[in-house]
Structure formats: structure tokens, C-alpha cells
Short mmCIF file of C-alpha atoms in Angstrom, two decimals:
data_model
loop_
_atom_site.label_atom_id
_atom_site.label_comp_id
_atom_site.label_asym_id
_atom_site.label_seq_id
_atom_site.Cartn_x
_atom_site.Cartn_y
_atom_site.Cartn_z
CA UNK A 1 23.20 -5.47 -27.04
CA UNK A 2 27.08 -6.74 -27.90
CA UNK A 3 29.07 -9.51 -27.05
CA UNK A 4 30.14 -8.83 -24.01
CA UNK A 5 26.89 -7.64 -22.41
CA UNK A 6 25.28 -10.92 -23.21
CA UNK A 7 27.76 -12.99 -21.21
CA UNK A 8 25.26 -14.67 -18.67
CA UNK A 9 22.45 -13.07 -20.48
CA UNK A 10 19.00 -14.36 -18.81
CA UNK A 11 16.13 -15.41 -20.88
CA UNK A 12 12.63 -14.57 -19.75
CA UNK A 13 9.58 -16.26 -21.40
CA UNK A 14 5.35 -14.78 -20.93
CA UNK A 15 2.59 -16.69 -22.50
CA UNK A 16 0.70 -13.47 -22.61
CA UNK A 17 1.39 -9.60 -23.41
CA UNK A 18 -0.77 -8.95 -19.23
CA UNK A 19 1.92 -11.34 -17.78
CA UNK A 20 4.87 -9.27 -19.36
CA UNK A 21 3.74 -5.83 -19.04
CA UNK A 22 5.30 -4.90 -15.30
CA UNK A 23 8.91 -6.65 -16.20
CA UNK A 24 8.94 -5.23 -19.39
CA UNK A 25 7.90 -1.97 -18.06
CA UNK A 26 10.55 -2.14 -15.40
CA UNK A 27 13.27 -3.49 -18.59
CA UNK A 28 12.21 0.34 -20.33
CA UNK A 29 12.82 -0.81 -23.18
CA UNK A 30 10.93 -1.02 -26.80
CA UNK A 31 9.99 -4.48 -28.01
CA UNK A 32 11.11 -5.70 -31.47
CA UNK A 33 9.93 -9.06 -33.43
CA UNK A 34 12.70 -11.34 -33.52
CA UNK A 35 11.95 -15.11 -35.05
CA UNK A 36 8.30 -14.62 -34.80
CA UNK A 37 8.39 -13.60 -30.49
CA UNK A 38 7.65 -10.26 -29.77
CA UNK A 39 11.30 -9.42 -27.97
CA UNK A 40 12.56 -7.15 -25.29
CA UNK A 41 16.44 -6.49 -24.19
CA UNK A 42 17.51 -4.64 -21.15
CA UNK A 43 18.53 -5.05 -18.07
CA UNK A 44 17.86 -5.79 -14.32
CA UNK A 45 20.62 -3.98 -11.97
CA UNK A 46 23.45 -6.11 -13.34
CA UNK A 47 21.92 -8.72 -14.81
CA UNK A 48 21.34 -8.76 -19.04
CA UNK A 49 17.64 -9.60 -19.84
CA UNK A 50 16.69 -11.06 -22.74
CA UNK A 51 12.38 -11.65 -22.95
CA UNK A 52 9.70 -12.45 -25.10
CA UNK A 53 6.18 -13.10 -25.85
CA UNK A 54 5.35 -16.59 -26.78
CA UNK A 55 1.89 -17.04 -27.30
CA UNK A 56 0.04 -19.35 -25.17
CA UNK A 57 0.69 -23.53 -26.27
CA UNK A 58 0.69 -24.39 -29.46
CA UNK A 59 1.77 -26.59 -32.53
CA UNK A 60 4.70 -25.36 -33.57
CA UNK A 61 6.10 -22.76 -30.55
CA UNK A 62 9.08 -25.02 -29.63
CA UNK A 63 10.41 -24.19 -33.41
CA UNK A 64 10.08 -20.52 -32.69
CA UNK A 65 11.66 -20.66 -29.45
CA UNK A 66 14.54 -22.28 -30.84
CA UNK A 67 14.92 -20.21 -33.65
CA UNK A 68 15.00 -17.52 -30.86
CA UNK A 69 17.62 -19.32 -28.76
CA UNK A 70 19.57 -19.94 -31.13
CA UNK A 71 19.75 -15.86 -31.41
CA UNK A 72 20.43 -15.78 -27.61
CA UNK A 73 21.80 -18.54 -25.99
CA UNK A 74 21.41 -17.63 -22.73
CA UNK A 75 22.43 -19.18 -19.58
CA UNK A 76 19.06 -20.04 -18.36
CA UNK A 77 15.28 -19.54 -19.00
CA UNK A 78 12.61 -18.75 -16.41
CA UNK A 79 8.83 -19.87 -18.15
CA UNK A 80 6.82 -16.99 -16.00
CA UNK A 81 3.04 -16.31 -15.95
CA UNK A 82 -0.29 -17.33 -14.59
CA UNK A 83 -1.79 -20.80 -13.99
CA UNK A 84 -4.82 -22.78 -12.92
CA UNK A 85 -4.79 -24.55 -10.00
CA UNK A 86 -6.02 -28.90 -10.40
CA UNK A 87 -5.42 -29.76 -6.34
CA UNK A 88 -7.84 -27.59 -4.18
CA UNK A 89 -4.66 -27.13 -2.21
CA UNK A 90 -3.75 -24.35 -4.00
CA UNK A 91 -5.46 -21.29 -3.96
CA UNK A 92 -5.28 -17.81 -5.69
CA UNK A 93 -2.41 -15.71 -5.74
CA UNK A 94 -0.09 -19.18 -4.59
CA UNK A 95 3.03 -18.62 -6.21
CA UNK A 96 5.12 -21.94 -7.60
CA UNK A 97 8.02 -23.50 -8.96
CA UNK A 98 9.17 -26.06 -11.34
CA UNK A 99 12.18 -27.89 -11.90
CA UNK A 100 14.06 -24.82 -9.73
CA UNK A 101 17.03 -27.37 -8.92
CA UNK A 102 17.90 -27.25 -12.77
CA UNK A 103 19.68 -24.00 -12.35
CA UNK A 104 21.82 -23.86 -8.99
CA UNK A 105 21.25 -19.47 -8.50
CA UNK A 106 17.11 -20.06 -9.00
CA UNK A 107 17.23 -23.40 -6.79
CA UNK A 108 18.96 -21.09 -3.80
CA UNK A 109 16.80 -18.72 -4.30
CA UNK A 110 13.65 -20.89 -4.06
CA UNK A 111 14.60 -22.53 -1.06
CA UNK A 112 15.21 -19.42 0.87
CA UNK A 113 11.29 -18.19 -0.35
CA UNK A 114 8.81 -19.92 2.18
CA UNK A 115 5.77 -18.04 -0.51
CA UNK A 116 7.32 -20.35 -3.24
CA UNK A 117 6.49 -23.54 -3.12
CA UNK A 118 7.66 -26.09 -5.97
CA UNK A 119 4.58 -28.14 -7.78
CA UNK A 120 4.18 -30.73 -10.32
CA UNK A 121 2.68 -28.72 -13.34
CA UNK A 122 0.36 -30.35 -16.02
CA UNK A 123 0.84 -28.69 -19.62
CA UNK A 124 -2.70 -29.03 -21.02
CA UNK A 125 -2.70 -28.94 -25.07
CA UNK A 126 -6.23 -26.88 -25.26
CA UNK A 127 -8.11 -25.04 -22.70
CA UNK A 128 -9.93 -26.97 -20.08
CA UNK A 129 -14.19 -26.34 -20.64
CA UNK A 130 -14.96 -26.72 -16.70
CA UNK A 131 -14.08 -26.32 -13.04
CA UNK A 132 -15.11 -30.55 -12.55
CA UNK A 133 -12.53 -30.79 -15.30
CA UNK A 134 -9.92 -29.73 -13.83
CA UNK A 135 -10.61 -31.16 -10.64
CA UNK A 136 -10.42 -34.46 -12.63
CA UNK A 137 -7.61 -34.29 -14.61
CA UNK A 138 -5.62 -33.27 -10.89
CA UNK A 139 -6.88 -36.35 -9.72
CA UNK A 140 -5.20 -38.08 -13.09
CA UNK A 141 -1.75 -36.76 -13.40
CA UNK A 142 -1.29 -36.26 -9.68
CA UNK A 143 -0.43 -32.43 -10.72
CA UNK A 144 -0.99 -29.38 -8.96
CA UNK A 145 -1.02 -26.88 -11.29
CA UNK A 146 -2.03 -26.70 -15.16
CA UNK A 147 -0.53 -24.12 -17.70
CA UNK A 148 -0.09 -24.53 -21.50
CA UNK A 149 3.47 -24.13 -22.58
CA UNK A 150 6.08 -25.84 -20.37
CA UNK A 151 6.59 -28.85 -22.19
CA UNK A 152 7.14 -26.60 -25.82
CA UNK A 153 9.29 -24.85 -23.80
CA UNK A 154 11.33 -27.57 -22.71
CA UNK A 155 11.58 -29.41 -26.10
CA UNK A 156 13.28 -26.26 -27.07
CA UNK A 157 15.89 -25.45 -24.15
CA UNK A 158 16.90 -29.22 -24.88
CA UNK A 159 17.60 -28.76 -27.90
CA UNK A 160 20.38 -26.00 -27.05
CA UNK A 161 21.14 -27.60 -23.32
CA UNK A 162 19.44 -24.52 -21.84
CA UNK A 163 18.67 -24.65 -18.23
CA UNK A 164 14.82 -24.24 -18.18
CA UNK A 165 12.91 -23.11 -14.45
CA UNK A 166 9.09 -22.12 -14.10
CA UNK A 167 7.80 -19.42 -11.68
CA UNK A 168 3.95 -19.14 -11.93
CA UNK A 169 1.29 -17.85 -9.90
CA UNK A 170 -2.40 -19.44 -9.62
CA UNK A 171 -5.02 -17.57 -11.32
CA UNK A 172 -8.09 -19.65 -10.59
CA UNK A 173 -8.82 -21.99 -7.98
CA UNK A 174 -9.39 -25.91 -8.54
CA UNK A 175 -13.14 -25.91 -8.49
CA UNK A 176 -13.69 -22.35 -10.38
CA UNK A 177 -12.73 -21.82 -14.04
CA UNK A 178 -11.75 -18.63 -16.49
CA UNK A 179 -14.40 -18.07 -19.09
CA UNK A 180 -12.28 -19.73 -21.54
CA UNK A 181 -14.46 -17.87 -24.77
CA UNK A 182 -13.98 -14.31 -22.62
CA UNK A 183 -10.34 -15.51 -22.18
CA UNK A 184 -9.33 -16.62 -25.61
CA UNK A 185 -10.99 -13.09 -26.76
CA UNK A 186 -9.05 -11.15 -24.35
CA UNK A 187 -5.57 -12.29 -25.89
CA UNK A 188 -4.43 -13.40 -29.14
CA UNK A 189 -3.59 -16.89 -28.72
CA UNK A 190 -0.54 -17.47 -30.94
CA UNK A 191 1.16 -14.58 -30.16
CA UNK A 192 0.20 -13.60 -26.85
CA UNK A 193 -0.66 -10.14 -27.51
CA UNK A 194 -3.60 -8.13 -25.16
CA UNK A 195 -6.90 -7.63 -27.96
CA UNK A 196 -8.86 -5.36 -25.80
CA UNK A 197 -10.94 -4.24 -28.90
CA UNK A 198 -12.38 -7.74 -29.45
CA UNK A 199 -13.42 -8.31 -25.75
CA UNK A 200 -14.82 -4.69 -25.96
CA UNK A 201 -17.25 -5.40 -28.79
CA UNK A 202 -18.24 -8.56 -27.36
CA UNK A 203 -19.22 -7.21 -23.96
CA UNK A 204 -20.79 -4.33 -25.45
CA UNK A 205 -23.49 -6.48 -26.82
CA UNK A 206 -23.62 -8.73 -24.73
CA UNK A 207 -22.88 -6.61 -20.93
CA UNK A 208 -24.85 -9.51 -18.61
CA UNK A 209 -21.14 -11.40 -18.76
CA UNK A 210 -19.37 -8.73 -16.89
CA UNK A 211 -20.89 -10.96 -13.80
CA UNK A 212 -18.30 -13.96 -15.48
CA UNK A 213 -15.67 -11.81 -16.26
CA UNK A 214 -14.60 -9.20 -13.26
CA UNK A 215 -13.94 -11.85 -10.80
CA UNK A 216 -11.57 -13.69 -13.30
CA UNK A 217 -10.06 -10.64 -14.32
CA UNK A 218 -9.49 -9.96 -10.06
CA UNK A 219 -7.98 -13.15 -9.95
CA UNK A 220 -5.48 -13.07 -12.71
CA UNK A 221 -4.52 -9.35 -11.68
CA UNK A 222 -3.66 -10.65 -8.01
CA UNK A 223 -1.87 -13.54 -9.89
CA UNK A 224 0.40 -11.44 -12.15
CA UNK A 225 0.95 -8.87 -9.28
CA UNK A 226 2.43 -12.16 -6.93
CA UNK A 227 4.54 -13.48 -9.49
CA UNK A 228 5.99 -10.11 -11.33
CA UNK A 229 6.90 -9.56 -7.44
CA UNK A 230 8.77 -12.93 -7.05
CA UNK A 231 10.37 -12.87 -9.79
CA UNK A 232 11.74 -9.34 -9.58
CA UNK A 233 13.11 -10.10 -6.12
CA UNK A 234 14.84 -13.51 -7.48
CA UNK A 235 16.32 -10.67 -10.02
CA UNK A 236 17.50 -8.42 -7.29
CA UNK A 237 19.07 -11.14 -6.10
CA UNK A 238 21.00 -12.61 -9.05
CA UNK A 239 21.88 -8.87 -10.03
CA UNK A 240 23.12 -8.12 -6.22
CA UNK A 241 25.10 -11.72 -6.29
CA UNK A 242 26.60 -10.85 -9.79
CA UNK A 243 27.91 -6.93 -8.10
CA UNK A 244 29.66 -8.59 -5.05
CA UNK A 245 33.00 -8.27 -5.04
CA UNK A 246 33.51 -12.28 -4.18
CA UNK A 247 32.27 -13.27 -7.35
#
């Protein structure tokens, strides 16, 4: 992509290859490794895309990321994916925002989406082992929603005074939890990317936690299916805003 097509280029961050796959699909484009993040380029109607992969949270991500912005110093970022809900209030499917008034087009946006409601999200630093657990820690922080990589995220859009916005959709309710051992084998960790093979073997021999596994996979299918949809209209939007003649 040159010089000139990455004037107001648009960075897009997934935890997880499942919560790419229908932008990236959309973006047509083949993914490259660029500083250690699986990477796509394309773009949305009139809007340049820049998006990768970033593993779910931990040690060392924010260096990546900033290695990578420092590539593509975009004009924002939008953190996008799945995450568990702490406050009973929210239930599957719910999609959410986070700090939407630090970039004025995304703020607009949100306020004109009644579906998108803007939460106080909890970045946990390991998976959380139970559904009383997360209850719990809601009742500590006073958050609503609990994901893994926001605050990595952040510590690197500071660093190159990057506009930063979250757009998530709850995959699990407050009092229900993903198998986190069936979860962690379902998707490589660091780097994000979908290891069906290893989640194959393990059900093969062991078939009886199919029962733990279908409805989570139901709910974080309905999940990624809510917030690819938001977030592709918030890019028809942007894309349509960029085309008219007024701006």
C-alpha cells in the first residue's frame, strides 16, 4: 500500500484468528507477518485498513504492537473481538464500547447505535477458572465486561498518541464460563491463530466434553457474528462520510 493510500489509514486489532476471519474475508486480501502480528491490508469502500492478529494478553504484546505501529501509524485503532460478561446485566450476543469518545467519527457513531452500549471493561492477565469468579471479580472492579488485551493495547497506542476505541461482543454470560482448557486448545495463545488439530485430538479421546464445548462454541459464534456486524456498519459509515462531497 503507498503513501498516499495510507493517509487516514485505520488500524484494526483481533485477539484471535475466529474473531478476524469475516473482516478479513470481506478485506480479500492475503495476510503477511509483519513485527511478529499476522497482518492484513485492504480496504473498506473508501476507507484504508490496516489489521492484525495479536494473540490473546500477554507479557510482552504492547512491544509488538508498537513495533507494528510504528510501521503504520494510523489514525486510530479499534481493539475488536469477544468478551465475558462480570455484571449479570449483560447477556450474550450484547455488543459494547470502550473509550468511543477518544476518537470523534467512532464516538458519533456509537451514540447513534441504541445495540451499542459503552461498558467499563476489566483486562484480566490469565484466564478466569469459574463462573463464581467472575461474578466476583465484577463485584470488585465495578466492571462489566472482562477481555485480556486492552490495557497492552493501550500502553502501545500511547506510546505513538494513537487514538485507541474497543468494540466487543459478550461471549459468555456472568454466571457461565468457557472451558478455559477446551479454549486455550482451540487457539494458539500468543499468536492468536485457530489450532483445530489440537482440539480435534483431544475430543477424539475424550468425546463426553462435546456436552462443555457446543454451547460455548454457540455462544462465541453469535458473539463474533454481532460484533463483525457492528463494526462493518461503523465502516460503512466512515467509508460513506469519507466519499461525500462535503468533506
Amino acid at each position: 500500500m503507498g503513501t498516499l493510500d495510507r493517509a487516514g489509514e485505520i488500524g484494526i486489532l483481533f485477539p484471535m484468528e475466529f474473531e478476524a476471519e469475516p473482516t478479513w474475508k470481506k478485506l480479500g486480501k492475503n495476510s503477511q507477518l509483519e513485527n511478529g502480528l499476522e497482518t492484513v491490508c485492504g480496504r473498506w469502500g473508501e476507507v484504508p485498513i490496516v489489521s492484525a492478529r495479536i494473540g490473546m494478553g500477554h507479557a510482552g504484546m504492547e512491544r509488538k504492537i508498537s513495533s507494528w505501529l510504528k510501521e503504520h501509524p494510523c489514525q486510530a485503532v479499534i481493539l475488536a473481538g469477544l468478551a465475558g460478561a462480570l455484571d449479570p446485566a449483560w447477556d450474550e450476543g450484547d455488543v459494547t464500547s470502550f473509550h468511543a469518545e477518544d476518537w470523534d467519527p467512532f464516538h458519533r457513531w456509537c451514540g447513534s447505535q441504541a445495540r451499542v452500549r459503552g461498558g467499563q471493561w476489566h483486562t484480566a492477565h490469565e484466564i478466569i477458572a469459574t463462573g463464581e469468579a467472575k461474578i466476583a471479580l465484577g463485584k470488585k472492579t465495578g466492571c462489566g465486561i472482562v477481555e485480556m488485551e486492552w490495557d497492552y493495547v493501550a500502553q502501545a497506542c500511547q506510546m505513538h498518541k494513537t487514538p485507541l476505541v474497543g468494540l466487543r461482543a459478550v461471549s459468555d454470560h456472568a454466571d457461565k464460563l468457557l472451558p478455559a482448557d477446551l479454549f486455550l486448545l482451540g487457539c494458539d495463545a500468543v499468536t492468536g491463530k485457530s489450532t483445530p488439530g489440537k482440539i480435534g485430538l483431544h475430543l477424539a479421546l475424550r468425546p463426553w466434553r462435546l456436552v462443555e464445548l457446543l454451547p460455548a462454541v454457540a455462544g462465541c459464534i453469535h458473539a463474533r457474528n454481532q460484533v463483525s456486524q457492528a463494526l462493518g456498519e461503523f465502516l460503512d459509515c466512515l467509508s460513506q462520510e469519507r466519499s461525500s462531497p462535503s468533506r
